[in-house]
Coordinates of C-alpha atoms and ligand atoms in Angstrom, one line a residue:
M1 CA -90.9 -146.4 61.6
K2 CA -87.5 -145.8 63.2
K3 CA -87.3 -149.5 64.1
N4 CA -88.1 -150.5 60.6
R5 CA -85.3 -148.4 59.1
W6 CA -82.9 -149.8 61.7
M7 CA -83.9 -153.4 60.7
A8 CA -83.5 -152.6 57.0
G9 CA -80.0 -151.2 57.7
L10 CA -79.1 -154.3 59.6
A11 CA -80.4 -156.6 56.8
L12 CA -78.3 -154.7 54.2
C13 CA -75.2 -155.0 56.4
C14 CA -75.7 -158.8 56.7
M15 CA -76.2 -159.2 53.0
A16 CA -73.1 -157.2 52.2
L17 CA -71.1 -159.4 54.6
L18 CA -72.5 -162.6 53.1
T19 CA -71.8 -161.6 49.5
S20 CA -68.6 -159.6 49.7
A21 CA -65.4 -161.2 48.5
P22 CA -62.7 -162.1 51.1
T23 CA -60.5 -159.1 51.6
Q24 CA -57.6 -161.0 53.2
A25 CA -55.8 -164.3 52.3
Q26 CA -58.2 -167.1 53.3
E27 CA -57.0 -170.1 55.2
L28 CA -57.3 -173.1 52.9
V29 CA -58.9 -176.0 54.8
N30 CA -58.6 -179.3 53.1
G31 CA -62.0 -180.8 52.1
Q32 CA -63.8 -177.5 52.5
L33 CA -64.9 -175.0 49.8
W34 CA -62.0 -172.9 48.6
M35 CA -63.2 -169.4 47.4
D36 CA -61.8 -167.2 44.8
T37 CA -61.6 -163.4 45.3
E38 CA -65.2 -163.1 44.1
G39 CA -66.4 -165.5 46.7
N40 CA -67.1 -168.4 44.3
H41 CA -65.7 -171.9 44.9
I42 CA -62.6 -172.5 42.8
N43 CA -63.8 -174.5 39.8
A44 CA -60.5 -175.9 38.6
H45 CA -60.2 -179.7 38.9
G46 CA -57.8 -182.4 37.7
G47 CA -55.3 -179.6 36.9
N48 CA -51.9 -178.2 37.9
I49 CA -50.1 -175.1 39.1
I50 CA -47.2 -173.3 37.5
Q51 CA -45.2 -170.4 38.7
Y52 CA -44.3 -167.7 36.2
G53 CA -42.5 -164.6 37.5
D54 CA -43.9 -163.8 40.9
T55 CA -47.3 -165.3 40.1
Y56 CA -48.8 -168.7 40.4
Y57 CA -51.3 -170.0 37.8
W58 CA -53.8 -172.7 38.6
Y59 CA -55.3 -174.5 35.6
G60 CA -58.1 -177.0 35.9
E61 CA -61.3 -178.5 34.5
N62 CA -64.1 -175.9 34.7
R63 CA -67.0 -178.2 35.4
P64 CA -70.8 -177.6 35.2
Y65 CA -72.9 -178.0 38.3
R66 CA -74.8 -180.7 36.5
G67 CA -73.6 -183.2 34.0
F68 CA -70.3 -184.7 33.0
T69 CA -69.4 -182.9 29.8
T70 CA -67.3 -179.8 29.2
E71 CA -69.5 -176.7 28.6
A72 CA -66.9 -173.9 29.1
G73 CA -63.4 -175.2 28.8
V74 CA -60.2 -175.1 31.0
G75 CA -60.2 -172.4 33.7
V76 CA -57.3 -170.5 35.1
Y77 CA -56.8 -168.7 38.4
S78 CA -53.9 -166.5 39.5
S79 CA -52.3 -165.9 42.9
K80 CA -49.3 -164.3 44.5
D81 CA -49.5 -166.2 47.8
L82 CA -51.1 -169.6 46.9
K83 CA -54.1 -168.6 49.1
T84 CA -55.8 -165.7 47.4
W85 CA -57.0 -166.9 43.9
K86 CA -58.3 -164.5 41.3
N87 CA -60.5 -166.1 38.6
E88 CA -58.8 -165.2 35.3
G89 CA -61.6 -166.9 33.2
I90 CA -61.4 -169.6 30.7
A91 CA -57.9 -170.2 29.3
L92 CA -59.0 -172.7 26.6
A93 CA -62.6 -172.4 25.5
V94 CA -64.7 -175.1 23.9
S95 CA -65.5 -174.6 20.3
E96 CA -69.0 -173.7 19.0
E97 CA -68.2 -175.5 15.7
A98 CA -70.1 -178.7 15.2
G99 CA -67.7 -181.6 14.7
H100 CA -64.7 -179.7 16.1
D101 CA -62.5 -181.9 18.4
I102 CA -63.3 -179.6 21.4
E103 CA -66.9 -178.9 20.5
R104 CA -69.0 -177.9 23.5
G105 CA -70.1 -181.1 25.1
C106 CA -66.8 -182.9 24.6
I107 CA -64.9 -184.0 27.8
M108 CA -61.7 -182.2 28.7
E109 CA -60.0 -183.7 31.7
R110 CA -56.8 -183.3 33.6
P111 CA -55.3 -180.2 31.8
K112 CA -51.7 -179.5 32.6
V113 CA -49.8 -176.4 31.5
L114 CA -46.0 -176.1 31.1
Y115 CA -44.0 -173.0 30.3
N116 CA -41.5 -173.7 27.5
A117 CA -38.5 -171.5 28.1
K118 CA -37.1 -172.1 24.6
T119 CA -40.2 -171.1 22.7
Q120 CA -41.5 -168.8 25.5
K121 CA -44.9 -170.2 25.1
F122 CA -47.3 -171.8 27.5
V123 CA -48.3 -175.3 26.4
M124 CA -51.4 -177.1 27.6
L125 CA -51.9 -180.9 27.3
F126 CA -55.1 -182.5 28.4
H127 CA -57.2 -185.7 28.1
L128 CA -59.8 -185.3 25.4
E129 CA -63.0 -187.3 24.7
L130 CA -64.9 -186.4 21.6
K131 CA -68.5 -185.2 22.0
G132 CA -71.1 -188.0 22.2
R133 CA -68.5 -190.9 22.3
G134 CA -68.2 -191.5 26.1
Y135 CA -64.6 -192.3 26.9
E136 CA -63.7 -194.3 23.8
A137 CA -61.7 -191.7 21.9
A138 CA -59.0 -191.6 24.6
R139 CA -56.9 -188.9 23.1
V140 CA -54.3 -186.4 24.3
A141 CA -54.8 -182.8 23.1
F142 CA -52.4 -179.9 22.7
A143 CA -53.0 -176.1 23.0
E144 CA -50.6 -173.1 23.1
S145 CA -50.7 -169.5 24.3
D146 CA -48.3 -166.5 24.6
S147 CA -49.8 -165.6 27.9
P148 CA -50.3 -167.7 31.0
T149 CA -54.0 -166.7 31.2
G150 CA -54.6 -167.5 27.6
P151 CA -56.4 -167.5 25.3
F152 CA -54.9 -170.9 24.4
R153 CA -55.1 -171.9 20.8
F154 CA -56.2 -175.5 20.3
I155 CA -53.7 -177.3 18.1
R156 CA -54.8 -180.9 17.7
S157 CA -55.8 -184.1 19.5
T158 CA -54.4 -187.5 18.9
R159 CA -53.8 -191.1 20.1
V160 CA -50.1 -191.6 21.1
N161 CA -47.1 -193.3 19.5
A162 CA -48.9 -194.8 16.5
G163 CA -46.8 -197.5 14.8
I164 CA -44.0 -197.2 17.3
W165 CA -42.7 -199.9 19.8
P166 CA -41.8 -198.9 23.3
F167 CA -38.0 -198.3 23.2
N168 CA -37.2 -200.9 25.8
M169 CA -39.2 -203.7 24.1
D170 CA -36.7 -206.0 22.2
K171 CA -37.4 -207.9 19.0
K172 CA -38.4 -211.0 20.9
A173 CA -40.9 -209.1 23.1
Q174 CA -42.3 -207.4 20.0
Q175 CA -42.9 -210.8 18.4
A176 CA -44.6 -212.1 21.5
A177 CA -46.9 -209.0 21.5
Q178 CA -47.8 -209.7 17.9
Q179 CA -49.0 -213.2 18.8
T180 CA -51.7 -211.8 21.1
D181 CA -55.2 -211.2 20.0
A182 CA -57.4 -208.9 22.2
R183 CA -60.6 -210.0 20.3
K184 CA -60.2 -213.5 21.7
W185 CA -60.5 -212.5 25.4
K186 CA -64.1 -212.2 26.5
E187 CA -63.3 -212.8 30.1
W188 CA -61.0 -210.2 31.8
W189 CA -59.1 -210.6 35.1
T190 CA -58.1 -214.2 34.6
L191 CA -54.4 -215.1 35.1
A192 CA -54.1 -216.1 31.4
W193 CA -55.6 -212.7 30.3
R194 CA -53.3 -210.8 32.6
K195 CA -50.3 -212.6 31.1
E196 CA -51.4 -211.5 27.6
V197 CA -51.8 -207.9 28.9
E198 CA -48.3 -207.9 30.2
K199 CA -47.1 -209.2 26.8
G200 CA -48.6 -206.1 25.2
M201 CA -52.0 -207.4 24.0
Y202 CA -53.6 -203.9 24.0
L203 CA -50.4 -202.3 22.8
W204 CA -50.6 -204.5 19.8
R205 CA -54.4 -204.0 19.3
D206 CA -53.9 -200.2 19.1
F207 CA -50.4 -200.3 17.5
A208 CA -51.4 -199.0 14.1
G209 CA -53.9 -196.3 15.2
G210 CA -52.0 -195.2 18.3
Q211 CA -52.2 -195.9 22.0
M212 CA -55.1 -194.7 24.2
S213 CA -54.4 -191.8 26.5
R214 CA -56.8 -191.0 29.4
D215 CA -55.7 -189.7 32.8
M216 CA -52.5 -187.9 32.3
T217 CA -49.8 -185.6 33.8
V218 CA -46.7 -183.9 32.5
F219 CA -43.3 -183.5 34.0
I220 CA -40.2 -181.3 33.2
D221 CA -36.9 -182.7 34.1
D222 CA -33.9 -180.7 35.3
D223 CA -32.5 -180.7 31.7
G224 CA -35.6 -179.1 30.4
K225 CA -37.0 -182.2 28.7
A226 CA -40.7 -182.8 29.2
Y227 CA -42.6 -186.0 29.5
H228 CA -46.3 -187.0 29.2
I229 CA -47.4 -189.8 31.5
T230 CA -50.7 -191.4 30.7
S231 CA -53.1 -194.1 31.6
S232 CA -53.3 -196.2 28.4
Q233 CA -54.4 -199.6 27.1
E234 CA -57.9 -199.6 28.7
N235 CA -56.5 -197.9 31.8
L236 CA -54.4 -201.0 32.4
T237 CA -50.9 -199.7 31.7
L238 CA -49.1 -196.4 32.0
L239 CA -47.0 -194.9 29.2
V240 CA -44.2 -192.5 29.8
S241 CA -43.5 -190.6 26.5
E242 CA -40.9 -187.9 25.7
L243 CA -42.1 -184.7 24.3
T244 CA -40.4 -182.7 21.5
D245 CA -38.4 -179.6 22.5
D246 CA -41.5 -177.3 21.8
F247 CA -43.7 -179.7 23.9
L248 CA -46.1 -179.9 21.1
D249 CA -45.5 -183.4 19.9
F250 CA -44.0 -186.8 20.9
T251 CA -40.5 -187.7 19.9
G252 CA -41.5 -191.4 19.6
K253 CA -39.4 -192.5 22.6
Y254 CA -41.6 -194.1 25.2
N255 CA -42.0 -197.1 27.5
M256 CA -44.7 -198.9 29.4
V257 CA -44.9 -198.8 33.2
A258 CA -46.6 -201.4 35.4
P259 CA -48.4 -203.3 32.5
G260 CA -51.8 -204.6 33.7
G261 CA -51.5 -202.6 37.0
Q262 CA -54.6 -200.4 36.4
N263 CA -53.2 -197.1 37.5
E264 CA -54.9 -193.8 37.0
A265 CA -54.3 -190.2 38.0
P266 CA -50.5 -190.2 37.7
C267 CA -48.4 -187.6 39.5
L268 CA -44.7 -187.5 39.0
M269 CA -41.9 -185.8 41.0
K270 CA -38.1 -186.0 41.2
H271 CA -36.5 -185.8 44.6
D272 CA -32.8 -186.2 45.3
G273 CA -32.3 -187.9 41.9
T274 CA -35.1 -190.4 42.3
Y275 CA -38.3 -190.3 40.3
W276 CA -41.5 -190.9 42.2
L277 CA -44.8 -191.8 40.6
I278 CA -47.9 -191.6 42.7
C279 CA -51.1 -193.0 41.1
S280 CA -54.6 -194.1 42.1
G281 CA -56.5 -197.2 41.3
C282 CA -59.4 -197.2 38.9
T283 CA -62.7 -196.8 40.7
G284 CA -64.4 -194.0 38.7
W285 CA -65.0 -190.9 40.9
A286 CA -64.7 -192.9 44.2
P287 CA -61.5 -192.7 46.2
N288 CA -59.2 -195.7 46.5
E289 CA -55.8 -196.7 47.8
A290 CA -52.9 -194.8 46.1
R291 CA -50.0 -196.7 44.5
M292 CA -46.4 -195.5 44.4
F293 CA -43.4 -196.4 42.1
S294 CA -39.8 -195.2 42.1
A295 CA -37.1 -195.3 39.5
P296 CA -33.5 -194.1 39.2
S297 CA -34.3 -192.8 35.7
I298 CA -37.5 -191.6 34.0
W299 CA -37.1 -194.7 31.8
G300 CA -37.1 -197.1 34.8
P301 CA -36.8 -199.7 36.0
W302 CA -39.9 -198.7 38.0
K303 CA -40.4 -200.6 41.3
Q304 CA -43.7 -200.6 43.1
L305 CA -43.7 -199.6 46.8
P306 CA -46.6 -199.3 49.4
S307 CA -48.9 -196.3 49.2
P308 CA -47.2 -193.2 50.7
F309 CA -50.5 -192.3 52.5
V310 CA -50.0 -193.1 56.2
G311 CA -51.3 -192.4 59.7
T312 CA -54.4 -193.1 61.7
A313 CA -55.9 -189.7 61.1
T314 CA -58.9 -189.6 58.7
G315 CA -59.6 -187.0 56.1
Y316 CA -62.7 -186.0 54.1
R317 CA -65.8 -187.7 55.5
N318 CA -63.6 -189.8 57.7
M319 CA -61.8 -191.4 54.8
P320 CA -58.6 -193.1 56.0
A321 CA -55.1 -193.1 54.5
N322 CA -55.9 -196.2 52.4
K323 CA -58.6 -194.2 50.6
T324 CA -56.2 -191.3 50.0
F325 CA -58.2 -189.4 52.6
G326 CA -61.1 -189.2 50.2
A327 CA -59.2 -187.8 47.2
Q328 CA -57.5 -188.6 43.9
G329 CA -54.2 -187.0 42.9
T330 CA -53.7 -184.6 40.1
Y331 CA -50.2 -183.1 40.4
I332 CA -47.2 -182.5 42.6
F333 CA -46.2 -178.9 42.9
P334 CA -43.6 -177.3 45.2
M335 CA -45.7 -175.1 47.4
N336 CA -43.4 -172.6 49.2
G337 CA -40.5 -175.0 48.2
K338 CA -42.2 -178.2 49.6
P339 CA -43.4 -180.9 47.2
T340 CA -47.2 -180.9 47.7
F341 CA -49.7 -183.5 46.5
M342 CA -52.6 -181.7 44.8
A343 CA -55.7 -183.8 44.7
D344 CA -59.5 -183.6 44.0
I345 CA -62.3 -184.8 46.2
W346 CA -64.7 -185.5 43.5
N347 CA -68.4 -184.7 43.8
D348 CA -69.9 -186.8 40.9
R349 CA -73.4 -185.3 41.5
H350 CA -72.1 -181.7 41.1
L351 CA -68.6 -181.9 39.6
S352 CA -68.1 -178.1 39.8
Q353 CA -68.4 -178.4 43.6
S354 CA -65.6 -181.0 43.8
L355 CA -63.3 -180.1 46.6
H356 CA -59.5 -179.6 46.8
L357 CA -57.0 -181.3 49.0
W358 CA -53.3 -180.3 49.1
L359 CA -51.0 -182.3 51.4
P360 CA -47.2 -181.7 51.9
I361 CA -45.0 -184.6 51.0
E362 CA -42.5 -185.6 53.7
F363 CA -39.6 -188.0 53.3
D364 CA -38.7 -190.7 55.8
S365 CA -35.1 -191.5 56.9
E366 CA -34.6 -193.5 53.7
G367 CA -35.9 -190.7 51.5
V368 CA -39.2 -192.4 50.7
P369 CA -42.2 -190.1 50.4
V370 CA -44.7 -190.1 53.2
I371 CA -48.1 -188.3 53.2
N372 CA -50.0 -187.7 56.4
W373 CA -53.4 -186.0 56.7
A374 CA -53.2 -182.3 57.4
T375 CA -56.1 -179.9 57.9
T376 CA -54.3 -177.2 56.0
P377 CA -51.8 -177.5 53.2
F378 CA -49.2 -175.1 54.5
Ligands
DGJ401 C1 -61.4 -191.3 37.1 C2 -60.4 -190.3 36.5 O1 -59.3 -190.2 37.3 C3 -61.2 -189.0 36.3 O2 -60.3 -188.1 35.7 C4 -62.3 -189.2 35.5 O3 -61.9 -189.6 34.2 C5 -63.2 -190.3 36.1 N1 -62.5 -191.5 36.3 C6 -64.4 -190.6 35.2 O4 -65.2 -191.7 35.8

């Protein structure tokens, strides 16, 4: 009898230990589960972090365990030390209204939040796909909130820069684009097709209705101007577009970067006056080799450099540097003052279980970014 009571006590103790939330800051280990203060894996993917006051806010896709559509919305977590994350719930919830742009079952990807010091509002931009239409809508959406944890109010979704030429495309280039005809090209990836893409074949195809916008990030420059950087034109060409002062619209000033280069997952930072863009290739949820571009101005000229991922160490599931250590970038954030590459290790069978990888960005003697594998982000 006494022994039974003792065993029951021990079992209760073990259960309490297993289910209790971490009481002290956890060590974040790249490629392992990262727990929130309730002991659940942090379900915030493809997102970003901002600092507001003495608190960090981490926004990201709240993904279901099964399936690819958005059932809850965009989640938000808060932290004072970048290690201990409290789940603050859903910052932007899906709508229950049939036909609404963000109706439950749509796809919300790569949410990014910026604080607008002028309007004192938090503005969220994200990639939106309409319910039941796969990835064909290719829109950017805007939402706004008075508080960092929301609730964010959905504003609208749209294609980008309808009826506007990239500002650095002269009359001659505009005429050349207008000679192209995307319907003609049944076979992709030929040299002739690639030339047409570079001339702006898909830009022209979507000119009237607006350009596609899928994987995206945002960037605020030192002068407070904000930019939207997106994978457009069938994921072939990046667009950099200036946002209005309230961050809720486009000014119409934009240009194309790396036409035909097939870049996804853009992440942008500025370091010592140079702009650095780190992207992935397009292989769905599977990791691939990162690409890097640099420019003296946000408007270019952008020059491609080798991937910044280096070293012989391997990362998640032994993935090497030329597979981005098993991850795909989402944002660059200064963690404790050091630019840090935030990435997702996608689990396409259970998206909510996708893992996190944060790697500090170093700079070589010429000031070029270099990213090595590290077990922990700090
Ligand atoms: C790769 C993108 O980077 C992700 O955000 C997501 O859209 C997947 N493709 C879908 O296959």
